[in-house]
């Protein structure tokens, strides 16, 4: 059967543009669930064609659950050490995730999931993959994702490829003025229904995301100065973390610390996550989403954080790049606030100047990031 030409374009985007794989580079290719196999296979083909050395690893949350549920702490530590050694030998990483049941891990005991996060995900991904490899991660347009987005599978596939294969060169050019503005900004204020939050980003750089690390992509991120956040923020999109569902997350801050946090779903587990470690009550990221084809949430953060007219902030760990604000945590949990009129609107102010209102940039140098100018 002939492969969908859009999958070939996706694989070419991953290998040639996102990772820019070179001859002899080792690339770790990880696929999750049966639905990803065609793209998984095509990425292996394209990586080989580019002269890279692929290492492929077929994974599934069922496998993770079987191991993590019954493993001892020492087994999980050794599992993490083994994978970290493999990751450290690689120049690049591709993660293709097509979860058939995104809540599969929700009934794994909290202690076991905490051990998995601490001894596998943090050392392998936060400590090695993110800072030391070229990497790109994505979801795959399967039936589960189309159901969550309330679209037919065919309509969702069209949306997915439009969002993932947007003109990233054009987007990157339009994002440069925002990056320049963020780099010289001190005070940020966010206003929306239930939200009035202030913090500083002074001295922290910003990063353009234009298809290099995520597909789909489309954000510019930095981080708040760790102890500078004061006020309250009400996130208006639902979220999944560690296989658990959370909704209407509200955070109150005093000098950077979350002094009160609530979720209308799974609040008891939310409180435990906030108390996970020394960094889990501080924030590690602040970003603005600009992908013109992503316009509504679908309970998948790789898409939701790119929504045009949105912003997101991450509880926990900050990235080891120009945005590093000193916060360390086993958590990096992105939470999304959409500010388009349909979602209640809102404003973003930089150093006392309004830069975005109701999801639209209102200063001339940033108008190129409005959706009608990026499609």
GROMACS .gro file of C-alpha atoms in nm:
model
  375
    1UNK     CA    1   0.000   0.000   0.000
    2UNK     CA    2   0.133   0.343  -0.095
    3UNK     CA    3   0.223   0.562   0.200
    4UNK     CA    4   0.043   0.895   0.251
    5UNK     CA    5   0.262   1.161   0.089
    6UNK     CA    6   0.203   1.380   0.396
    7UNK     CA    7   0.384   1.124   0.614
    8UNK     CA    8   0.682   1.144   0.380
    9UNK     CA    9   0.677   1.524   0.413
   10UNK     CA   10   0.658   1.490   0.792
   11UNK     CA   11   0.955   1.252   0.799
   12UNK     CA   12   1.151   1.486   0.573
   13UNK     CA   13   1.064   1.780   0.800
   14UNK     CA   14   1.188   1.583   1.102
   15UNK     CA   15   1.513   1.463   0.947
   16UNK     CA   16   1.612   1.752   0.722
   17UNK     CA   17   1.470   2.061   0.892
   18UNK     CA   18   1.396   1.987   1.259
   19UNK     CA   19   1.706   1.777   1.336
   20UNK     CA   20   1.922   1.861   1.035
   21UNK     CA   21   2.071   1.513   1.061
   22UNK     CA   22   2.420   1.470   0.920
   23UNK     CA   23   2.612   1.169   0.797
   24UNK     CA   24   2.733   0.954   1.085
   25UNK     CA   25   2.511   1.113   1.352
   26UNK     CA   26   2.335   0.868   1.582
   27UNK     CA   27   1.961   0.923   1.622
   28UNK     CA   28   1.735   0.763   1.886
   29UNK     CA   29   1.391   0.707   1.725
   30UNK     CA   30   1.115   0.617   1.972
   31UNK     CA   31   0.759   0.530   1.872
   32UNK     CA   32   0.458   0.485   2.102
   33UNK     CA   33   0.163   0.260   2.000
   34UNK     CA   34   0.078   0.069   1.685
   35UNK     CA   35  -0.079   0.369   1.513
   36UNK     CA   36   0.260   0.539   1.462
   37UNK     CA   37   0.425   0.257   1.268
   38UNK     CA   38   0.402   0.410   0.919
   39UNK     CA   39   0.560   0.741   1.023
   40UNK     CA   40   0.804   0.559   1.254
   41UNK     CA   41   0.920   0.348   0.960
   42UNK     CA   42   0.943   0.648   0.726
   43UNK     CA   43   1.162   0.839   0.975
   44UNK     CA   44   1.397   0.539   0.990
   45UNK     CA   45   1.410   0.543   0.607
   46UNK     CA   46   1.477   0.916   0.587
   47UNK     CA   47   1.738   0.908   0.866
   48UNK     CA   48   1.920   0.625   0.687
   49UNK     CA   49   1.895   0.812   0.357
   50UNK     CA   50   2.059   1.113   0.526
   51UNK     CA   51   2.352   0.895   0.631
   52UNK     CA   52   2.263   0.893   1.001
   53UNK     CA   53   2.278   0.585   1.224
   54UNK     CA   54   1.928   0.511   1.360
   55UNK     CA   55   1.855   0.333   1.687
   56UNK     CA   56   1.484   0.256   1.704
   57UNK     CA   57   1.284   0.172   2.013
   58UNK     CA   58   0.919   0.072   1.993
   59UNK     CA   59   0.737   0.162   2.315
   60UNK     CA   60   0.386   0.172   2.458
   61UNK     CA   61   0.226   0.289   2.781
   62UNK     CA   62   0.113  -0.071   2.839
   63UNK     CA   63   0.479  -0.174   2.855
   64UNK     CA   64   0.563   0.115   3.087
   65UNK     CA   65   0.271   0.027   3.315
   66UNK     CA   66   0.372  -0.339   3.332
   67UNK     CA   67   0.723  -0.243   3.442
   68UNK     CA   68   0.660   0.056   3.667
   69UNK     CA   69   0.370  -0.101   3.857
   70UNK     CA   70   0.582  -0.388   3.991
   71UNK     CA   71   0.939  -0.258   3.981
   72UNK     CA   72   1.151  -0.185   4.286
   73UNK     CA   73   1.323   0.150   4.324
   74UNK     CA   74   1.657  -0.008   4.233
   75UNK     CA   75   1.508  -0.162   3.917
   76UNK     CA   76   1.373   0.178   3.806
   77UNK     CA   77   1.708   0.342   3.886
   78UNK     CA   78   1.893   0.086   3.675
   79UNK     CA   79   1.634   0.121   3.397
   80UNK     CA   80   1.698   0.496   3.399
   81UNK     CA   81   2.077   0.455   3.403
   82UNK     CA   82   2.061   0.213   3.109
   83UNK     CA   83   1.846   0.447   2.899
   84UNK     CA   84   2.050   0.753   2.995
   85UNK     CA   85   2.364   0.577   2.870
   86UNK     CA   86   2.198   0.508   2.535
   87UNK     CA   87   2.064   0.864   2.509
   88UNK     CA   88   2.408   1.007   2.592
   89UNK     CA   89   2.557   0.819   2.296
   90UNK     CA   90   2.308   0.977   2.055
   91UNK     CA   91   2.328   1.309   1.873
   92UNK     CA   92   1.953   1.338   1.819
   93UNK     CA   93   1.618   1.208   1.943
   94UNK     CA   94   1.278   1.166   1.777
   95UNK     CA   95   0.968   1.085   1.986
   96UNK     CA   96   0.652   0.988   1.791
   97UNK     CA   97   0.366   0.940   2.034
   98UNK     CA   98   0.030   0.799   1.936
   99UNK     CA   99  -0.124   0.709   2.269
  100UNK     CA  100  -0.433   0.490   2.230
  101UNK     CA  101  -0.530   0.537   2.597
  102UNK     CA  102  -0.385   0.854   2.745
  103UNK     CA  103  -0.523   0.769   3.090
  104UNK     CA  104  -0.363   0.424   3.101
  105UNK     CA  105  -0.114   0.519   3.374
  106UNK     CA  106  -0.374   0.685   3.598
  107UNK     CA  107  -0.416   0.378   3.819
  108UNK     CA  108  -0.044   0.318   3.876
  109UNK     CA  109   0.036   0.389   4.240
  110UNK     CA  110   0.155   0.744   4.303
  111UNK     CA  111   0.476   0.624   4.469
  112UNK     CA  112   0.567   0.418   4.162
  113UNK     CA  113   0.497   0.705   3.921
  114UNK     CA  114   0.708   0.935   4.139
  115UNK     CA  115   0.997   0.688   4.126
  116UNK     CA  116   0.959   0.662   3.748
  117UNK     CA  117   0.963   1.041   3.712
  118UNK     CA  118   1.261   1.081   3.945
  119UNK     CA  119   1.480   0.792   3.829
  120UNK     CA  120   1.384   0.756   3.462
  121UNK     CA  121   1.226   1.063   3.306
  122UNK     CA  122   1.436   1.326   3.483
  123UNK     CA  123   1.781   1.168   3.426
  124UNK     CA  124   1.706   1.048   3.072
  125UNK     CA  125   1.505   1.337   2.930
  126UNK     CA  126   1.558   1.645   3.147
  127UNK     CA  127   1.927   1.580   3.216
  128UNK     CA  128   2.043   1.424   2.889
  129UNK     CA  129   1.799   1.446   2.599
  130UNK     CA  130   1.682   1.807   2.638
  131UNK     CA  131   2.018   1.980   2.701
  132UNK     CA  132   2.253   1.749   2.510
  133UNK     CA  133   2.083   1.632   2.191
  134UNK     CA  134   1.898   1.775   1.895
  135UNK     CA  135   1.543   1.657   1.955
  136UNK     CA  136   1.191   1.672   1.823
  137UNK     CA  137   0.874   1.522   1.972
  138UNK     CA  138   0.525   1.495   1.827
  139UNK     CA  139   0.190   1.322   1.854
  140UNK     CA  140   0.039   1.106   1.583
  141UNK     CA  141  -0.312   1.163   1.437
  142UNK     CA  142  -0.487   0.848   1.555
  143UNK     CA  143  -0.851   0.781   1.644
  144UNK     CA  144  -0.802   0.874   2.009
  145UNK     CA  145  -0.671   1.219   1.920
  146UNK     CA  146  -0.948   1.282   1.669
  147UNK     CA  147  -1.207   1.186   1.933
  148UNK     CA  148  -1.052   1.424   2.189
  149UNK     CA  149  -1.060   1.703   1.931
  150UNK     CA  150  -1.424   1.620   1.844
  151UNK     CA  151  -1.343   1.576   1.475
  152UNK     CA  152  -1.373   1.292   1.232
  153UNK     CA  153  -1.044   1.110   1.178
  154UNK     CA  154  -1.020   1.247   0.823
  155UNK     CA  155  -1.086   1.607   0.933
  156UNK     CA  156  -0.842   1.571   1.219
  157UNK     CA  157  -0.568   1.441   0.988
  158UNK     CA  158  -0.614   1.746   0.764
  159UNK     CA  159  -0.592   1.975   1.067
  160UNK     CA  160  -0.289   1.787   1.202
  161UNK     CA  161  -0.081   1.810   0.886
  162UNK     CA  162  -0.172   2.177   0.834
  163UNK     CA  163  -0.058   2.254   1.189
  164UNK     CA  164   0.260   2.046   1.170
  165UNK     CA  165   0.368   2.152   0.822
  166UNK     CA  166   0.302   2.525   0.855
  167UNK     CA  167   0.557   2.757   0.688
  168UNK     CA  168   0.810   2.760   0.972
  169UNK     CA  169   1.052   2.985   0.785
  170UNK     CA  170   0.784   3.254   0.761
  171UNK     CA  171   0.688   3.195   1.125
  172UNK     CA  172   1.048   3.224   1.245
  173UNK     CA  173   1.091   3.559   1.069
  174UNK     CA  174   0.770   3.690   1.228
  175UNK     CA  175   0.877   3.570   1.575
  176UNK     CA  176   1.211   3.753   1.577
  177UNK     CA  177   1.061   4.091   1.680
  178UNK     CA  178   0.881   3.918   1.969
  179UNK     CA  179   1.204   3.752   2.078
  180UNK     CA  180   1.383   4.087   2.063
  181UNK     CA  181   1.108   4.250   2.271
  182UNK     CA  182   1.105   3.971   2.530
  183UNK     CA  183   1.484   3.989   2.563
  184UNK     CA  184   1.470   4.354   2.670
  185UNK     CA  185   1.151   4.334   2.880
  186UNK     CA  186   1.151   4.349   3.260
  187UNK     CA  187   0.792   4.349   3.386
  188UNK     CA  188   0.514   4.128   3.248
  189UNK     CA  189   0.150   4.159   3.347
  190UNK     CA  190  -0.122   3.912   3.247
  191UNK     CA  191  -0.490   4.006   3.283
  192UNK     CA  192  -0.786   3.777   3.208
  193UNK     CA  193  -1.101   3.653   3.380
  194UNK     CA  194  -0.986   3.536   3.724
  195UNK     CA  195  -0.628   3.639   3.641
  196UNK     CA  196  -0.408   3.930   3.743
  197UNK     CA  197  -0.045   3.821   3.750
  198UNK     CA  198   0.283   4.013   3.747
  199UNK     CA  199   0.642   3.894   3.720
  200UNK     CA  200   0.982   3.984   3.576
  201UNK     CA  201   1.170   3.823   3.286
  202UNK     CA  202   1.466   4.061   3.316
  203UNK     CA  203   1.803   3.907   3.238
  204UNK     CA  204   1.658   3.589   3.092
  205UNK     CA  205   1.679   3.521   2.720
  206UNK     CA  206   1.401   3.388   2.500
  207UNK     CA  207   1.384   3.106   2.247
  208UNK     CA  208   1.201   3.085   1.914
  209UNK     CA  209   1.033   2.748   1.851
  210UNK     CA  210   0.988   2.706   1.477
  211UNK     CA  211   0.973   2.333   1.411
  212UNK     CA  212   1.311   2.241   1.559
  213UNK     CA  213   1.188   2.065   1.877
  214UNK     CA  214   0.812   2.011   1.851
  215UNK     CA  215   0.572   1.928   1.571
  216UNK     CA  216   0.346   2.115   1.558
  217UNK     CA  217   0.542   2.416   1.675
  218UNK     CA  218   0.487   2.787   1.717
  219UNK     CA  219   0.583   2.959   2.041
  220UNK     CA  220   0.840   3.194   2.188
  221UNK     CA  221   0.936   3.105   2.543
  222UNK     CA  222   1.135   3.243   2.831
  223UNK     CA  223   1.098   3.201   3.209
  224UNK     CA  224   0.993   3.421   3.497
  225UNK     CA  225   1.261   3.537   3.739
  226UNK     CA  226   1.210   3.268   4.000
  227UNK     CA  227   1.103   3.479   4.297
  228UNK     CA  228   0.926   3.756   4.105
  229UNK     CA  229   0.575   3.620   4.047
  230UNK     CA  230   0.288   3.774   4.243
  231UNK     CA  231  -0.086   3.754   4.193
  232UNK     CA  232  -0.323   3.491   4.061
  233UNK     CA  233  -0.375   3.307   3.734
  234UNK     CA  234  -0.676   3.099   3.627
  235UNK     CA  235  -0.590   2.857   3.345
  236UNK     CA  236  -0.890   2.782   3.123
  237UNK     CA  237  -0.789   2.462   2.942
  238UNK     CA  238  -0.805   2.110   3.081
  239UNK     CA  239  -0.483   1.916   3.113
  240UNK     CA  240  -0.343   1.568   3.161
  241UNK     CA  241  -0.027   1.499   3.361
  242UNK     CA  242   0.109   1.155   3.447
  243UNK     CA  243  -0.207   0.996   3.308
  244UNK     CA  244  -0.430   1.204   3.538
  245UNK     CA  245  -0.692   1.460   3.433
  246UNK     CA  246  -0.702   1.810   3.585
  247UNK     CA  247  -0.933   2.104   3.517
  248UNK     CA  248  -0.965   2.477   3.597
  249UNK     CA  249  -0.626   2.498   3.763
  250UNK     CA  250  -0.588   2.818   3.964
  251UNK     CA  251  -0.258   2.932   4.114
  252UNK     CA  252  -0.187   3.207   4.366
  253UNK     CA  253   0.171   3.336   4.402
  254UNK     CA  254   0.369   3.520   4.663
  255UNK     CA  255   0.728   3.611   4.569
  256UNK     CA  256   0.745   3.336   4.309
  257UNK     CA  257   0.603   3.055   4.520
  258UNK     CA  258   0.266   2.890   4.463
  259UNK     CA  259   0.103   2.956   4.801
  260UNK     CA  260  -0.231   2.814   4.693
  261UNK     CA  261  -0.324   2.592   4.400
  262UNK     CA  262  -0.650   2.420   4.314
  263UNK     CA  263  -0.794   2.195   4.045
  264UNK     CA  264  -1.164   2.115   4.015
  265UNK     CA  265  -1.067   1.761   3.913
  266UNK     CA  266  -0.826   1.537   4.107
  267UNK     CA  267  -0.742   1.815   4.352
  268UNK     CA  268  -0.592   1.575   4.608
  269UNK     CA  269  -0.342   1.449   4.351
  270UNK     CA  270  -0.278   1.805   4.238
  271UNK     CA  271  -0.175   1.901   4.592
  272UNK     CA  272   0.067   1.609   4.605
  273UNK     CA  273   0.225   1.716   4.276
  274UNK     CA  274   0.271   2.068   4.409
  275UNK     CA  275   0.458   1.922   4.706
  276UNK     CA  276   0.665   1.676   4.504
  277UNK     CA  277   1.001   1.849   4.556
  278UNK     CA  278   1.168   2.182   4.633
  279UNK     CA  279   1.100   2.322   4.285
  280UNK     CA  280   0.744   2.207   4.228
  281UNK     CA  281   0.588   2.524   4.372
  282UNK     CA  282   0.787   2.751   4.140
  283UNK     CA  283   0.758   2.815   3.767
  284UNK     CA  284   1.006   2.725   3.494
  285UNK     CA  285   0.859   2.871   3.174
  286UNK     CA  286   0.646   3.150   3.029
  287UNK     CA  287   0.554   3.141   2.659
  288UNK     CA  288   0.321   3.278   2.392
  289UNK     CA  289   0.159   3.046   2.137
  290UNK     CA  290   0.122   3.154   1.773
  291UNK     CA  291   0.041   2.855   1.547
  292UNK     CA  292  -0.241   2.983   1.322
  293UNK     CA  293  -0.388   2.638   1.258
  294UNK     CA  294  -0.420   2.544   1.627
  295UNK     CA  295  -0.727   2.728   1.754
  296UNK     CA  296  -0.882   2.511   2.026
  297UNK     CA  297  -0.761   2.272   2.297
  298UNK     CA  298  -0.765   1.896   2.255
  299UNK     CA  299  -0.619   1.775   2.587
  300UNK     CA  300  -0.276   1.734   2.431
  301UNK     CA  301  -0.014   1.983   2.546
  302UNK     CA  302   0.202   1.961   2.233
  303UNK     CA  303  -0.093   2.114   2.047
  304UNK     CA  304  -0.261   2.316   2.320
  305UNK     CA  305   0.050   2.519   2.410
  306UNK     CA  306   0.078   2.633   2.046
  307UNK     CA  307  -0.277   2.771   2.024
  308UNK     CA  308  -0.279   3.109   1.854
  309UNK     CA  309  -0.379   3.371   2.109
  310UNK     CA  310  -0.272   3.160   2.408
  311UNK     CA  311  -0.002   3.174   2.669
  312UNK     CA  312   0.135   2.899   2.887
  313UNK     CA  313   0.337   2.874   3.202
  314UNK     CA  314   0.509   2.562   3.334
  315UNK     CA  315   0.511   2.445   3.691
  316UNK     CA  316   0.856   2.319   3.786
  317UNK     CA  317   1.180   2.268   3.596
  318UNK     CA  318   1.324   2.539   3.373
  319UNK     CA  319   1.521   2.457   3.061
  320UNK     CA  320   1.903   2.449   3.061
  321UNK     CA  321   1.939   2.726   2.806
  322UNK     CA  322   1.924   3.106   2.803
  323UNK     CA  323   1.590   3.084   2.987
  324UNK     CA  324   1.721   2.893   3.290
  325UNK     CA  325   1.593   3.071   3.602
  326UNK     CA  326   1.755   2.839   3.857
  327UNK     CA  327   1.451   2.626   3.929
  328UNK     CA  328   1.496   2.250   3.939
  329UNK     CA  329   1.216   1.998   3.969
  330UNK     CA  330   1.113   1.652   3.850
  331UNK     CA  331   0.806   1.827   3.703
  332UNK     CA  332   0.779   2.040   3.392
  333UNK     CA  333   0.404   2.084   3.351
  334UNK     CA  334   0.272   2.331   3.094
  335UNK     CA  335  -0.063   2.497   3.172
  336UNK     CA  336  -0.250   2.695   2.907
  337UNK     CA  337  -0.454   3.014   2.920
  338UNK     CA  338  -0.635   3.105   2.596
  339UNK     CA  339  -0.710   3.477   2.561
  340UNK     CA  340  -0.919   3.488   2.243
  341UNK     CA  341  -1.268   3.643   2.275
  342UNK     CA  342  -1.438   3.301   2.272
  343UNK     CA  343  -1.240   3.211   2.584
  344UNK     CA  344  -1.300   3.530   2.777
  345UNK     CA  345  -1.030   3.749   2.625
  346UNK     CA  346  -0.742   3.905   2.811
  347UNK     CA  347  -0.438   4.128   2.791
  348UNK     CA  348  -0.060   4.096   2.806
  349UNK     CA  349   0.150   4.396   2.908
  350UNK     CA  350   0.530   4.433   2.874
  351UNK     CA  351   0.682   4.713   3.084
  352UNK     CA  352   0.349   4.893   3.103
  353UNK     CA  353   0.275   4.867   2.729
  354UNK     CA  354  -0.014   4.658   2.595
  355UNK     CA  355   0.127   4.411   2.340
  356UNK     CA  356  -0.162   4.164   2.297
  357UNK     CA  357  -0.535   4.203   2.353
  358UNK     CA  358  -0.794   3.928   2.318
  359UNK     CA  359  -0.537   3.704   2.150
  360UNK     CA  360  -0.426   3.956   1.886
  361UNK     CA  361  -0.094   4.141   1.888
  362UNK     CA  362  -0.161   4.514   1.886
  363UNK     CA  363   0.182   4.668   1.825
  364UNK     CA  364   0.301   4.704   1.467
  365UNK     CA  365   0.621   4.498   1.488
  366UNK     CA  366   0.427   4.197   1.620
  367UNK     CA  367   0.128   4.204   1.386
  368UNK     CA  368   0.298   3.948   1.160
  369UNK     CA  369   0.230   3.688   1.430
  370UNK     CA  370  -0.149   3.726   1.409
  371UNK     CA  371  -0.306   3.418   1.247
  372UNK     CA  372  -0.425   3.590   0.930
  373UNK     CA  373  -0.062   3.681   0.855
  374UNK     CA  374   0.089   3.338   0.922
  375UNK     CA  375  -0.137   3.112   0.717
   0.00000   0.00000   0.00000
